[in-house]
PDB file of C-alpha atoms in Angstrom:
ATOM      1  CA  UNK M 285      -3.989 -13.711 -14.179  1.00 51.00           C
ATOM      2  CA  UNK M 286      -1.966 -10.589 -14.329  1.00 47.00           C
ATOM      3  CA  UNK M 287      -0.509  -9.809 -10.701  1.00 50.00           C
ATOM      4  CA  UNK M 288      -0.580 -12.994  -9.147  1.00 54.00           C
ATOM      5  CA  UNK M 289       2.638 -13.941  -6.749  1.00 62.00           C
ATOM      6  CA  UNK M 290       0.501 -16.731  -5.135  1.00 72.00           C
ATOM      7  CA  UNK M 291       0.102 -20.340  -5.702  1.00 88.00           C
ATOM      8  CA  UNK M 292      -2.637 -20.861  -8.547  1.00 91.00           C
ATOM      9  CA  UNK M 293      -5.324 -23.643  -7.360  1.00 94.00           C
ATOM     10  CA  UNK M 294      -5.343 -27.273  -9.084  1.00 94.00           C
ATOM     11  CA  UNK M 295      -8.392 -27.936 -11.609  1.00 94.00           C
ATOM     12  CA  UNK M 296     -10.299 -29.580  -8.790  1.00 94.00           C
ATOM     13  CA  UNK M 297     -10.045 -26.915  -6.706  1.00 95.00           C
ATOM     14  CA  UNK M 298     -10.721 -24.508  -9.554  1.00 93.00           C
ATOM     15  CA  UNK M 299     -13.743 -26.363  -9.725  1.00 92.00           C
ATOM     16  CA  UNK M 300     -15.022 -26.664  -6.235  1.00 94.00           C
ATOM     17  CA  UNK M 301     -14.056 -22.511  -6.446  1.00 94.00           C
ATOM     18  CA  UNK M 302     -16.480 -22.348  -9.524  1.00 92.00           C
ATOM     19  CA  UNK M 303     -19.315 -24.025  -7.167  1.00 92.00           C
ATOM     20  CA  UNK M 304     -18.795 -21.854  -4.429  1.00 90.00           C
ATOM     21  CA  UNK M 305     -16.840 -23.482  -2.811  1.00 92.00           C
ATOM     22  CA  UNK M 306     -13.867 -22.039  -0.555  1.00 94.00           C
ATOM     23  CA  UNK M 307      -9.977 -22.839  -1.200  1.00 95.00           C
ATOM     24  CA  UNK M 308      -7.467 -23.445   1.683  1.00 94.00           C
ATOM     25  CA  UNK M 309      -6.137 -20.092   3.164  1.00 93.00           C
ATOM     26  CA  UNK M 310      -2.461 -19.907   0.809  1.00 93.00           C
ATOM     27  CA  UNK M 311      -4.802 -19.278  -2.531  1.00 95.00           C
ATOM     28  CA  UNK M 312      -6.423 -15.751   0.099  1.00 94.00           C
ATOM     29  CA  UNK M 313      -4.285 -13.485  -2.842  1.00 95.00           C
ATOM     30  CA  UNK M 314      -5.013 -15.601  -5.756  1.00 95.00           C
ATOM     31  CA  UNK M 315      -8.583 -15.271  -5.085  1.00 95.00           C
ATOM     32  CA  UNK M 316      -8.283 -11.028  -4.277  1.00 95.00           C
ATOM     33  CA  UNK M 317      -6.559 -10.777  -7.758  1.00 95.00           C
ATOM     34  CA  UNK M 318      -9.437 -13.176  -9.065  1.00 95.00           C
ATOM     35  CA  UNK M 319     -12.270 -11.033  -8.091  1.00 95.00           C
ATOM     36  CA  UNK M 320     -10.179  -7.982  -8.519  1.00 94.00           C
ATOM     37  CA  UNK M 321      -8.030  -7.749 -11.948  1.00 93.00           C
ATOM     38  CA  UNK M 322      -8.881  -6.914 -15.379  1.00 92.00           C
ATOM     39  CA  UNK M 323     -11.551  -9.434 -16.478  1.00 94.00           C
ATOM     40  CA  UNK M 324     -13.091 -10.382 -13.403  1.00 95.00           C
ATOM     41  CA  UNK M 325     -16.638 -10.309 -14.340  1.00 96.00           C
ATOM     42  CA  UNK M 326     -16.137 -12.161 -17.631  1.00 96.00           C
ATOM     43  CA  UNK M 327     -14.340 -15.104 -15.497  1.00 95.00           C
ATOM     44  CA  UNK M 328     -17.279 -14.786 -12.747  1.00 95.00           C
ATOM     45  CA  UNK M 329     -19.756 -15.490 -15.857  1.00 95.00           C
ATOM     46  CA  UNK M 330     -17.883 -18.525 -16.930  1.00 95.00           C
ATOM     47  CA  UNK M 331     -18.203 -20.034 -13.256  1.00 94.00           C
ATOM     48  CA  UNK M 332     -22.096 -18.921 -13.429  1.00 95.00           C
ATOM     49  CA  UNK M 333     -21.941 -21.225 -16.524  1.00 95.00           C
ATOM     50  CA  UNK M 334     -20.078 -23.677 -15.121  1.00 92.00           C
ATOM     51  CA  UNK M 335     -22.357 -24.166 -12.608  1.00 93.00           C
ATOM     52  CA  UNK M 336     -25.650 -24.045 -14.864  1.00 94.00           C
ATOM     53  CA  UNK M 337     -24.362 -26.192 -17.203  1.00 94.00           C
ATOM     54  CA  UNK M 338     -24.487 -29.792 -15.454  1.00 94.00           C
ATOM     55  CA  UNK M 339     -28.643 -28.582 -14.439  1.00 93.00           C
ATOM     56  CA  UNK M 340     -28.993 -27.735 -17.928  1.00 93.00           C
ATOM     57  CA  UNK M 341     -28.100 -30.730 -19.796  1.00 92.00           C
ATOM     58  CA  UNK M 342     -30.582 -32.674 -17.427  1.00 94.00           C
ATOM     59  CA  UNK M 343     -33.467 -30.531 -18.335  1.00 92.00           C
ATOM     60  CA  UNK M 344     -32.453 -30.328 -21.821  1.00 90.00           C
ATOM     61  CA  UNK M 345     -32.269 -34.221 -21.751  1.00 90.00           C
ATOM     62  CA  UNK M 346     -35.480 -34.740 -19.910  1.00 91.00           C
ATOM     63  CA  UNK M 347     -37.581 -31.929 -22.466  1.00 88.00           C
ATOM     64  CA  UNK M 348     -36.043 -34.239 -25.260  1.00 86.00           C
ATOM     65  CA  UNK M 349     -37.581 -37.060 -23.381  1.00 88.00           C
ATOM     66  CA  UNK M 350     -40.563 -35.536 -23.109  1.00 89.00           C
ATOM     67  CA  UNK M 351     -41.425 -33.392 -26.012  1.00 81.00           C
ATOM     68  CA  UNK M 352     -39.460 -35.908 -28.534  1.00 81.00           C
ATOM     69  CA  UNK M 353     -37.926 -32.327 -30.256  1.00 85.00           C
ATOM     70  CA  UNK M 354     -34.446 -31.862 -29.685  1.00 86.00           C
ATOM     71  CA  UNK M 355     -34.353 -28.057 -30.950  1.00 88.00           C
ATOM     72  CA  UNK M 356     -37.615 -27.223 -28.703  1.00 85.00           C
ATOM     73  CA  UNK M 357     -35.006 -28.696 -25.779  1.00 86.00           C
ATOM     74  CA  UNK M 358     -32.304 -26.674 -27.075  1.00 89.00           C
ATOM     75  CA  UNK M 359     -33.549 -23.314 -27.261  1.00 91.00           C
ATOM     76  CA  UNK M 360     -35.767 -23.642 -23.912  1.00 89.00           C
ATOM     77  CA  UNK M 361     -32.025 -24.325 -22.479  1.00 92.00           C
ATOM     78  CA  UNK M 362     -30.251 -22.241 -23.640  1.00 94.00           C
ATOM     79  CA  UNK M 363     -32.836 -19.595 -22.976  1.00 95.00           C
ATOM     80  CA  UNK M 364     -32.288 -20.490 -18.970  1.00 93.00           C
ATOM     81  CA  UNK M 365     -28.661 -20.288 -19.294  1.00 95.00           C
ATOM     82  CA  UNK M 366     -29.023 -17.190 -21.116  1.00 95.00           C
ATOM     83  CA  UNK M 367     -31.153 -15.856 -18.095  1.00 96.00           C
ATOM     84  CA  UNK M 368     -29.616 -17.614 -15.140  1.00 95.00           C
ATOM     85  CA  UNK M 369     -25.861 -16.224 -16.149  1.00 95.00           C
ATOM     86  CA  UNK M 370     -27.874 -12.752 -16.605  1.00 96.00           C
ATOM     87  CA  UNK M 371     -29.256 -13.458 -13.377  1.00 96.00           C
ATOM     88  CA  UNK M 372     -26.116 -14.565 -11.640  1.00 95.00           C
ATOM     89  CA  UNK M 373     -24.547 -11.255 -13.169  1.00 95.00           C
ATOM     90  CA  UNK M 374     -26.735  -9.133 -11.940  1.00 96.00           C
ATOM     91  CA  UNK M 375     -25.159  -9.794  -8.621  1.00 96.00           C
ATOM     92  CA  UNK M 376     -21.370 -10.146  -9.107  1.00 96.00           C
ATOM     93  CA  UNK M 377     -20.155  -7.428  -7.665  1.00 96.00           C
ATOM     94  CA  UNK M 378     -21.762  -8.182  -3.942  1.00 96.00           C
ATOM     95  CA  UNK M 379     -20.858 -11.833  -4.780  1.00 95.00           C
ATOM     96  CA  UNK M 380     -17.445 -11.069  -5.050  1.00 95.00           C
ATOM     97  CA  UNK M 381     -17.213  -8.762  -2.277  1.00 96.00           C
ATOM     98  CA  UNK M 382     -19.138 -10.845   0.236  1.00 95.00           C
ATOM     99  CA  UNK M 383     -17.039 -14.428  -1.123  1.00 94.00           C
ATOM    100  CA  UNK M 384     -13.237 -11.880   0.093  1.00 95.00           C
ATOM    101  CA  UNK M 385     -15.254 -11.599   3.513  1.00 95.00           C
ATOM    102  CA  UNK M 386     -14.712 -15.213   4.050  1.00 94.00           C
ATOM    103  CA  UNK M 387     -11.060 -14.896   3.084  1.00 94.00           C
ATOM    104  CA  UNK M 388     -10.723 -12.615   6.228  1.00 93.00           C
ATOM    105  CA  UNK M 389     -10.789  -9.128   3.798  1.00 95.00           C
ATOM    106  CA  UNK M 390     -13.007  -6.173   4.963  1.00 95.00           C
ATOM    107  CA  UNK M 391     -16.592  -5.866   3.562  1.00 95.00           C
ATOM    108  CA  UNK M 392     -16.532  -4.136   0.028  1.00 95.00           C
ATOM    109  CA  UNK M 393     -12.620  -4.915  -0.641  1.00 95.00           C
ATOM    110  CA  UNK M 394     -13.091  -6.217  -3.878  1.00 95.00           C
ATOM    111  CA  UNK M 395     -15.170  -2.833  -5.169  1.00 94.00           C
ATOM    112  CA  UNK M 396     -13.123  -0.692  -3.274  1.00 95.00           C
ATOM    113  CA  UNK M 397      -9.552  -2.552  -4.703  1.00 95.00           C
ATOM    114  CA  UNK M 398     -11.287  -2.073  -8.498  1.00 95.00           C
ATOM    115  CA  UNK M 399     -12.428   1.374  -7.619  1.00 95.00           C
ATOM    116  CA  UNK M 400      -8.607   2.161  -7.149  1.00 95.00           C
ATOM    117  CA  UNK M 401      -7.573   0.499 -10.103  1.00 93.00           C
ATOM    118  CA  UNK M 402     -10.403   2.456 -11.989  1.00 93.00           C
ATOM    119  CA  UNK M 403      -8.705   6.069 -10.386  1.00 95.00           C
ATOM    120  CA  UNK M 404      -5.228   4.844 -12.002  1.00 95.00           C
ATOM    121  CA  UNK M 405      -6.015   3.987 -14.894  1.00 94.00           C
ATOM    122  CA  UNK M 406      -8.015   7.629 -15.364  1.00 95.00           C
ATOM    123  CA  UNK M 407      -5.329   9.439 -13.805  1.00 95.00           C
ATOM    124  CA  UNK M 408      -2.523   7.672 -16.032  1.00 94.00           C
ATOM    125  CA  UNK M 409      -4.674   8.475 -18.950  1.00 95.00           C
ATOM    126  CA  UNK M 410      -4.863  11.516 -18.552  1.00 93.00           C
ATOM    127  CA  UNK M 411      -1.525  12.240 -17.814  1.00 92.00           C
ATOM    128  CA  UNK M 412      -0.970  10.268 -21.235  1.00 92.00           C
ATOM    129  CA  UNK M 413      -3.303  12.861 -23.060  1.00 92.00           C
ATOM    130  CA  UNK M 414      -1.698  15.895 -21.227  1.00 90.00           C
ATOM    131  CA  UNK M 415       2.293  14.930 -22.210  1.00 88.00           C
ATOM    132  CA  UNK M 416       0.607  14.349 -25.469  1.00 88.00           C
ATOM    133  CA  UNK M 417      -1.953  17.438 -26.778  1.00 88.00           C
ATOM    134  CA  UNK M 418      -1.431  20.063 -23.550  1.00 82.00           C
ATOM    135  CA  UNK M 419       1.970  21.348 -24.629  1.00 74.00           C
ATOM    136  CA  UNK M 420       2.874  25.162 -24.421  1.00 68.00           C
ATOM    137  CA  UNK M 421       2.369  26.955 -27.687  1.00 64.00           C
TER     138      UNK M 421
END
């Protein structure tokens, strides 16, 4: 991830991250820059995934069981993954914020970090269009 002068986790510990879990105290940066940098929310969906998935593929093998359809299994699946990431979405933002708390950050770092990002990038942008189109006539 772009920005990131600490120590990335191992693929365990990635994975205990995905399920909520929380990594030792050296990753504390890793994980501001994780919750914080460009693409945050689409890697916060992938860990809302990650942790549907295993539930899933039980109930998707137990409606095959049951019904004897694989397709009706498939589709009622992947119609609660659909709405459980949706779900899970629908609260990133104080997820993320409230999972820096227990790194030791202050509540509402991780909008309040983006939200500064956000102001750069306008104010570069803009400065970008002004050198380019606000030139004396």
């Amino acid at each position: 991830m772009p920005g990131m002068s600490s120590p990335r986790p191992n693929p365990p510990q990635l994975l205990w991250y995905a399920f909520g879990g929380r990594l030792p105290e050296r990753y504390r940066e890793w994980v501001l820059a994780d919750l914080t940098t460009r693409g945050w929310l689409w890697r916060y969906g992938v860990r809302a995934f990650v942790r549907l998935a295993p539930v899933a593929a039980l109930v998707a093998w137990v409606l095959w069981l049951v019904s004897g359809e694989p397709l009706v299994a498939a589709m009622s699946v992947s119609l609660g993954l659909i709405v459980g990431v949706y779900f899970s979405l629908s609260y990133a933002i104080e997820k993320a914020d409230s999972r820096l708390v227990r790194y030791g950050y202050p509540p509402n770092h991780a909008s309040a970090v983006r939200r500064a990002d956000r102001e750069r990038l306008r104010q570069e942008e803009s400065a970008r269009y002004a050198a380019r189109w606000r030139h004396a006539p």
